[in-house]
mmCIF file of C-alpha atoms and ligand atoms in Angstrom:
data_model
loop_
_atom_site.group_PDB
_atom_site.id
_atom_site.type_symbol
_atom_site.label_atom_id
_atom_site.label_comp_id
_atom_site.label_asym_id
_atom_site.label_seq_id
_atom_site.Cartn_x
_atom_site.Cartn_y
_atom_site.Cartn_z
ATOM 1 C CA UNK A 1 5.570 15.375 -15.933
ATOM 2 C CA UNK A 2 5.978 11.658 -14.837
ATOM 3 C CA UNK A 3 3.336 9.310 -15.007
ATOM 4 C CA UNK A 4 2.248 7.113 -12.077
ATOM 5 C CA UNK A 5 0.091 4.060 -12.961
ATOM 6 C CA UNK A 6 -2.539 3.738 -10.100
ATOM 7 C CA UNK A 7 -3.945 0.247 -9.637
ATOM 8 C CA UNK A 8 -7.664 0.649 -8.903
ATOM 9 C CA UNK A 9 -10.193 -1.117 -6.966
ATOM 10 C CA UNK A 10 -12.476 -3.516 -8.514
ATOM 11 C CA UNK A 11 -16.316 -3.508 -7.678
ATOM 12 C CA UNK A 12 -17.270 -6.907 -9.353
ATOM 13 C CA UNK A 13 -20.961 -6.316 -8.483
ATOM 14 C CA UNK A 14 -20.995 -2.864 -9.867
ATOM 15 C CA UNK A 15 -18.864 -3.683 -12.797
ATOM 16 C CA UNK A 16 -16.633 -0.732 -11.914
ATOM 17 C CA UNK A 17 -12.988 0.150 -11.509
ATOM 18 C CA UNK A 18 -12.900 2.352 -8.281
ATOM 19 C CA UNK A 19 -10.259 4.852 -7.095
ATOM 20 C CA UNK A 20 -10.613 7.343 -4.048
ATOM 21 C CA UNK A 21 -9.942 10.827 -5.275
ATOM 22 C CA UNK A 22 -7.519 11.207 -2.450
ATOM 23 C CA UNK A 23 -4.952 9.094 -4.213
ATOM 24 C CA UNK A 24 -4.901 11.286 -7.475
ATOM 25 C CA UNK A 25 -4.921 14.440 -5.730
ATOM 26 C CA UNK A 26 -1.839 13.468 -3.565
ATOM 27 C CA UNK A 27 -0.135 12.315 -6.766
ATOM 28 C CA UNK A 28 -1.244 15.684 -8.450
ATOM 29 C CA UNK A 29 0.175 17.603 -5.520
ATOM 30 C CA UNK A 30 3.494 15.909 -5.946
ATOM 31 C CA UNK A 31 3.732 17.307 -9.405
ATOM 32 C CA UNK A 32 2.890 13.929 -11.263
ATOM 33 C CA UNK A 33 0.291 12.834 -13.609
ATOM 34 C CA UNK A 34 -1.901 9.913 -12.261
ATOM 35 C CA UNK A 35 -3.212 7.290 -14.622
ATOM 36 C CA UNK A 36 -5.691 4.710 -13.899
ATOM 37 C CA UNK A 37 -4.594 1.179 -14.905
ATOM 38 C CA UNK A 38 -6.934 -1.367 -16.513
ATOM 39 C CA UNK A 39 -7.563 -4.746 -14.680
ATOM 40 C CA UNK A 40 -5.488 -7.304 -16.817
ATOM 41 C CA UNK A 41 -3.081 -9.915 -15.957
ATOM 42 C CA UNK A 42 -1.889 -10.441 -19.652
ATOM 43 C CA UNK A 43 1.775 -10.453 -19.320
ATOM 44 C CA UNK A 44 2.585 -8.348 -22.698
ATOM 45 C CA UNK A 45 -0.018 -5.934 -21.667
ATOM 46 C CA UNK A 46 1.308 -5.192 -18.211
ATOM 47 C CA UNK A 47 4.762 -4.939 -19.659
ATOM 48 C CA UNK A 48 3.493 -2.472 -22.173
ATOM 49 C CA UNK A 49 1.652 -0.441 -19.320
ATOM 50 C CA UNK A 50 4.932 -0.453 -17.091
ATOM 51 C CA UNK A 51 7.038 0.662 -20.163
ATOM 52 C CA UNK A 52 4.911 3.966 -20.303
ATOM 53 C CA UNK A 53 4.446 4.701 -16.568
ATOM 54 C CA UNK A 54 7.330 5.998 -14.259
ATOM 55 C CA UNK A 55 6.190 4.255 -11.106
ATOM 56 C CA UNK A 56 3.030 2.230 -9.842
ATOM 57 C CA UNK A 57 0.729 3.278 -6.949
ATOM 58 C CA UNK A 58 -1.011 0.353 -5.253
ATOM 59 C CA UNK A 59 -4.075 1.253 -3.324
ATOM 60 C CA UNK A 60 -6.211 -0.105 -0.443
ATOM 61 C CA UNK A 61 -9.176 -2.266 -0.618
ATOM 62 C CA UNK A 62 -10.419 -5.537 0.645
ATOM 63 C CA UNK A 63 -8.313 -8.609 1.935
ATOM 64 C CA UNK A 64 -5.751 -10.606 -0.186
ATOM 65 C CA UNK A 65 -7.041 -14.271 -0.613
ATOM 66 C CA UNK A 66 -5.303 -16.125 2.414
ATOM 67 C CA UNK A 67 -4.580 -18.862 -0.490
ATOM 68 C CA UNK A 68 -2.081 -16.727 -1.582
ATOM 69 C CA UNK A 69 -0.100 -17.442 1.797
ATOM 70 C CA UNK A 70 -1.340 -21.052 2.078
ATOM 71 C CA UNK A 71 -3.993 -20.616 4.209
ATOM 72 C CA UNK A 72 -7.694 -21.405 4.239
ATOM 73 C CA UNK A 73 -9.876 -18.124 4.978
ATOM 74 C CA UNK A 74 -11.045 -18.021 8.180
ATOM 75 C CA UNK A 75 -14.449 -16.674 9.481
ATOM 76 C CA UNK A 76 -12.387 -13.372 10.712
ATOM 77 C CA UNK A 77 -11.019 -12.769 7.114
ATOM 78 C CA UNK A 78 -12.869 -9.946 5.265
ATOM 79 C CA UNK A 79 -14.025 -9.684 1.557
ATOM 80 C CA UNK A 80 -11.759 -11.007 -1.022
ATOM 81 C CA UNK A 81 -11.501 -10.417 -4.633
ATOM 82 C CA UNK A 82 -9.380 -12.990 -6.643
ATOM 83 C CA UNK A 83 -9.684 -10.801 -9.853
ATOM 84 C CA UNK A 84 -8.011 -8.035 -8.375
ATOM 85 C CA UNK A 85 -5.460 -10.504 -6.483
ATOM 86 C CA UNK A 86 -4.584 -11.797 -10.011
ATOM 87 C CA UNK A 87 -4.173 -8.372 -11.680
ATOM 88 C CA UNK A 88 -2.165 -6.803 -8.594
ATOM 89 C CA UNK A 89 0.249 -9.723 -8.316
ATOM 90 C CA UNK A 90 1.153 -9.978 -11.836
ATOM 91 C CA UNK A 91 1.500 -6.313 -11.737
ATOM 92 C CA UNK A 92 3.731 -6.294 -8.880
ATOM 93 C CA UNK A 93 5.787 -9.112 -10.209
ATOM 94 C CA UNK A 94 6.212 -7.425 -13.451
ATOM 95 C CA UNK A 95 6.966 -3.948 -11.709
ATOM 96 C CA UNK A 96 9.727 -5.551 -9.573
ATOM 97 C CA UNK A 97 11.332 -7.103 -12.153
ATOM 98 C CA UNK A 98 11.512 -4.004 -14.301
ATOM 99 C CA UNK A 99 12.539 -2.206 -10.903
ATOM 100 C CA UNK A 100 9.899 0.266 -11.390
ATOM 101 C CA UNK A 101 9.312 2.679 -8.266
ATOM 102 C CA UNK A 102 6.468 1.283 -6.288
ATOM 103 C CA UNK A 103 4.485 3.154 -3.313
ATOM 104 C CA UNK A 104 1.832 0.476 -1.755
ATOM 105 C CA UNK A 105 -0.935 1.567 0.470
ATOM 106 C CA UNK A 106 -2.487 -0.601 2.936
ATOM 107 C CA UNK A 107 -3.925 -3.589 0.883
ATOM 108 C CA UNK A 108 -0.627 -2.728 -1.108
ATOM 109 C CA UNK A 109 1.628 -3.532 1.478
ATOM 110 C CA UNK A 110 -0.302 -6.577 2.303
ATOM 111 C CA UNK A 111 -0.080 -7.688 -1.477
ATOM 112 C CA UNK A 112 3.743 -6.753 -1.331
ATOM 113 C CA UNK A 113 4.391 -8.976 1.570
ATOM 114 C CA UNK A 114 2.355 -11.694 0.402
ATOM 115 C CA UNK A 115 3.839 -11.882 -3.069
ATOM 116 C CA UNK A 116 7.468 -12.086 -1.444
ATOM 117 C CA UNK A 117 6.255 -15.060 0.585
ATOM 118 C CA UNK A 118 5.132 -13.283 3.753
ATOM 119 C CA UNK A 119 2.055 -14.120 5.688
ATOM 120 C CA UNK A 120 -0.774 -11.817 7.208
ATOM 121 C CA UNK A 121 -2.879 -11.934 10.339
ATOM 122 C CA UNK A 122 -6.434 -12.506 8.784
ATOM 123 C CA UNK A 123 -7.570 -10.333 11.539
ATOM 124 C CA UNK A 124 -5.421 -8.485 13.957
ATOM 125 C CA UNK A 125 -7.845 -8.180 16.681
ATOM 126 C CA UNK A 126 -8.423 -12.141 16.580
ATOM 127 C CA UNK A 127 -4.996 -13.150 16.133
ATOM 128 C CA UNK A 128 -2.405 -10.817 17.655
ATOM 129 C CA UNK A 129 -2.554 -10.836 21.586
ATOM 130 C CA UNK A 130 -1.933 -7.034 22.874
ATOM 131 C CA UNK A 131 -2.860 -5.534 19.612
ATOM 132 C CA UNK A 132 -4.148 -1.821 19.269
ATOM 133 C CA UNK A 133 -7.359 -1.398 17.727
ATOM 134 C CA UNK A 134 -6.361 -0.963 13.962
ATOM 135 C CA UNK A 135 -9.603 -0.707 12.202
ATOM 136 C CA UNK A 136 -10.298 3.069 13.126
ATOM 137 C CA UNK A 137 -12.488 3.870 10.336
ATOM 138 C CA UNK A 138 -14.397 6.337 12.802
ATOM 139 C CA UNK A 139 -11.416 8.621 12.055
ATOM 140 C CA UNK A 140 -10.311 8.112 8.923
ATOM 141 C CA UNK A 141 -8.424 11.150 7.905
ATOM 142 C CA UNK A 142 -6.394 11.933 10.890
ATOM 143 C CA UNK A 143 -3.826 10.219 13.215
ATOM 144 C CA UNK A 144 -5.203 7.688 15.616
ATOM 145 C CA UNK A 145 -2.011 6.015 16.546
ATOM 146 C CA UNK A 146 1.701 6.640 16.427
ATOM 147 C CA UNK A 147 4.591 4.718 14.364
ATOM 148 C CA UNK A 148 8.287 4.976 15.082
ATOM 149 C CA UNK A 149 10.399 5.878 12.067
ATOM 150 C CA UNK A 150 13.622 4.726 11.046
ATOM 151 C CA UNK A 151 15.629 7.563 10.173
ATOM 152 C CA UNK A 152 18.019 6.132 7.735
ATOM 153 C CA UNK A 153 15.153 4.634 5.498
ATOM 154 C CA UNK A 154 13.227 5.911 2.589
ATOM 155 C CA UNK A 155 10.258 6.780 4.696
ATOM 156 C CA UNK A 156 12.576 8.401 7.323
ATOM 157 C CA UNK A 157 14.176 10.611 4.739
ATOM 158 C CA UNK A 158 11.121 11.436 3.136
ATOM 159 C CA UNK A 159 9.067 12.639 6.325
ATOM 160 C CA UNK A 160 12.185 13.766 8.468
ATOM 161 C CA UNK A 161 10.693 12.642 11.455
ATOM 162 C CA UNK A 162 11.343 9.850 14.136
ATOM 163 C CA UNK A 163 7.892 9.366 15.007
ATOM 164 C CA UNK A 164 4.532 9.915 12.862
ATOM 165 C CA UNK A 165 0.764 10.088 13.922
ATOM 166 C CA UNK A 166 -1.144 7.708 11.220
ATOM 167 C CA UNK A 167 -4.641 6.821 10.393
ATOM 168 C CA UNK A 168 -5.455 3.288 10.939
ATOM 169 C CA UNK A 169 -8.147 1.377 8.470
ATOM 170 C CA UNK A 170 -7.008 -2.105 8.348
ATOM 171 C CA UNK A 171 -7.903 -5.258 10.255
ATOM 172 C CA UNK A 172 -4.852 -7.258 8.790
ATOM 173 C CA UNK A 173 -1.250 -6.844 9.150
ATOM 174 C CA UNK A 174 1.832 -8.539 8.507
ATOM 175 C CA UNK A 175 2.325 -11.819 10.664
ATOM 176 C CA UNK A 176 5.659 -12.776 8.874
ATOM 177 C CA UNK A 177 7.527 -10.700 6.858
ATOM 178 C CA UNK A 178 8.243 -11.490 3.096
ATOM 179 C CA UNK A 179 11.652 -12.222 1.595
ATOM 180 C CA UNK A 180 13.768 -8.913 0.824
ATOM 181 C CA UNK A 181 11.631 -6.568 2.851
ATOM 182 C CA UNK A 182 12.921 -4.342 5.663
ATOM 183 C CA UNK A 183 10.447 -3.030 8.344
ATOM 184 C CA UNK A 184 11.014 0.879 9.023
ATOM 185 C CA UNK A 185 8.169 1.477 11.166
ATOM 186 C CA UNK A 186 6.316 -0.166 14.150
ATOM 187 C CA UNK A 187 3.241 0.856 16.026
ATOM 188 C CA UNK A 188 3.441 0.552 19.681
ATOM 189 C CA UNK A 189 1.961 -2.930 19.874
ATOM 190 C CA UNK A 190 4.782 -4.119 17.667
ATOM 191 C CA UNK A 191 3.064 -4.290 14.150
ATOM 192 C CA UNK A 192 4.973 -3.489 11.274
ATOM 193 C CA UNK A 193 3.490 -0.535 9.476
ATOM 194 C CA UNK A 194 5.868 -0.010 6.726
ATOM 195 C CA UNK A 195 8.328 -1.823 4.650
ATOM 196 C CA UNK A 196 10.809 -1.077 1.867
ATOM 197 C CA UNK A 197 12.918 -3.332 -0.266
ATOM 198 C CA UNK A 198 16.638 -2.200 -0.056
ATOM 199 C CA UNK A 199 17.381 -4.065 -3.337
ATOM 200 C CA UNK A 200 15.351 -1.903 -5.457
ATOM 201 C CA UNK A 201 15.457 1.559 -6.498
ATOM 202 C CA UNK A 202 12.336 2.573 -4.406
ATOM 203 C CA UNK A 203 9.738 0.148 -3.070
ATOM 204 C CA UNK A 204 8.009 1.686 -0.157
ATOM 205 C CA UNK A 205 4.615 0.393 1.350
ATOM 206 C CA UNK A 206 2.841 1.705 4.177
ATOM 207 C CA UNK A 207 -0.049 0.111 6.387
ATOM 208 C CA UNK A 208 -1.823 3.525 6.812
ATOM 209 C CA UNK A 209 -3.519 5.730 4.364
ATOM 210 C CA UNK A 210 -1.261 8.798 3.694
ATOM 211 C CA UNK A 211 -3.249 9.909 0.640
ATOM 212 C CA UNK A 212 -6.506 10.715 3.303
ATOM 213 C CA UNK A 213 -3.989 13.030 5.227
ATOM 214 C CA UNK A 214 -1.758 14.464 2.661
ATOM 215 C CA UNK A 215 -3.936 17.382 1.944
ATOM 216 C CA UNK A 216 -3.628 18.753 5.501
ATOM 217 C CA UNK A 217 -0.209 16.909 6.964
ATOM 218 C CA UNK A 218 2.751 17.996 4.900
ATOM 219 C CA UNK A 219 4.795 14.901 6.344
ATOM 220 C CA UNK A 220 2.285 12.743 4.679
ATOM 221 C CA UNK A 221 2.311 14.511 1.354
ATOM 222 C CA UNK A 222 6.022 14.200 1.699
ATOM 223 C CA UNK A 223 5.705 10.384 0.939
ATOM 224 C CA UNK A 224 4.132 11.147 -2.190
ATOM 225 C CA UNK A 225 6.526 13.633 -3.073
ATOM 226 C CA UNK A 226 9.557 11.125 -2.470
ATOM 227 C CA UNK A 227 7.696 8.711 -4.641
ATOM 228 C CA UNK A 228 7.544 10.990 -7.434
ATOM 229 C CA UNK A 229 10.965 12.228 -7.099
ATOM 230 C CA UNK A 230 12.334 8.548 -7.160
ATOM 231 C CA UNK A 231 9.870 8.055 -10.621
ATOM 232 C CA UNK A 232 12.036 11.070 -12.077
ATOM 233 C CA UNK A 233 9.930 13.921 -11.329
HETATM 234 MN MN1 MN B 1 -2.332 0.778 12.201
#
């Protein structure tokens, strides 16, 4: 059974690492074993963690600090967690250096894009004219908008569809693309909703939450299955 390291959320006030069960269920359904990673940015510990897991899953959460892409936080920016940023940016750099398979969800996509020199809309509704309403937390577990999918991509091969209905629980998104990333889906308003890194074995990031749909929508579970396969499962 392959091991998938899951990067958790960090509730600083409560002192708790957090991960929604949907993530671990989706990994289990794919036939892999999810393991919760501890928060650390110690380089040798990170390397040791990455030696033991076959892939890394970056989960959703709050906003990336705009300082990471050279901006001051605007009033429209949401809650940030510098300790989680430190952990995830260090983990991601090491995982990319070791070419570990990566699946990044929602905030995870934003971490990946920022780490590679891209920028984010601090708030899509305020900064992107003509945007759809993307923070649709009223319907967290079903599709609320469509995305087009490029056939000849990791995602396209996984879901075997040219169009997907996706949930949408984000108020931020990719403004300028990070280096080495290939956009593979767009929403109707033009927003990039998934990226891949062609130079790596398997790096796939999606702006929606496939884990919340994967129990009932096989094409969303297929994303976790393809990731697990890339991990050797
Ligand atoms: Mn969306």
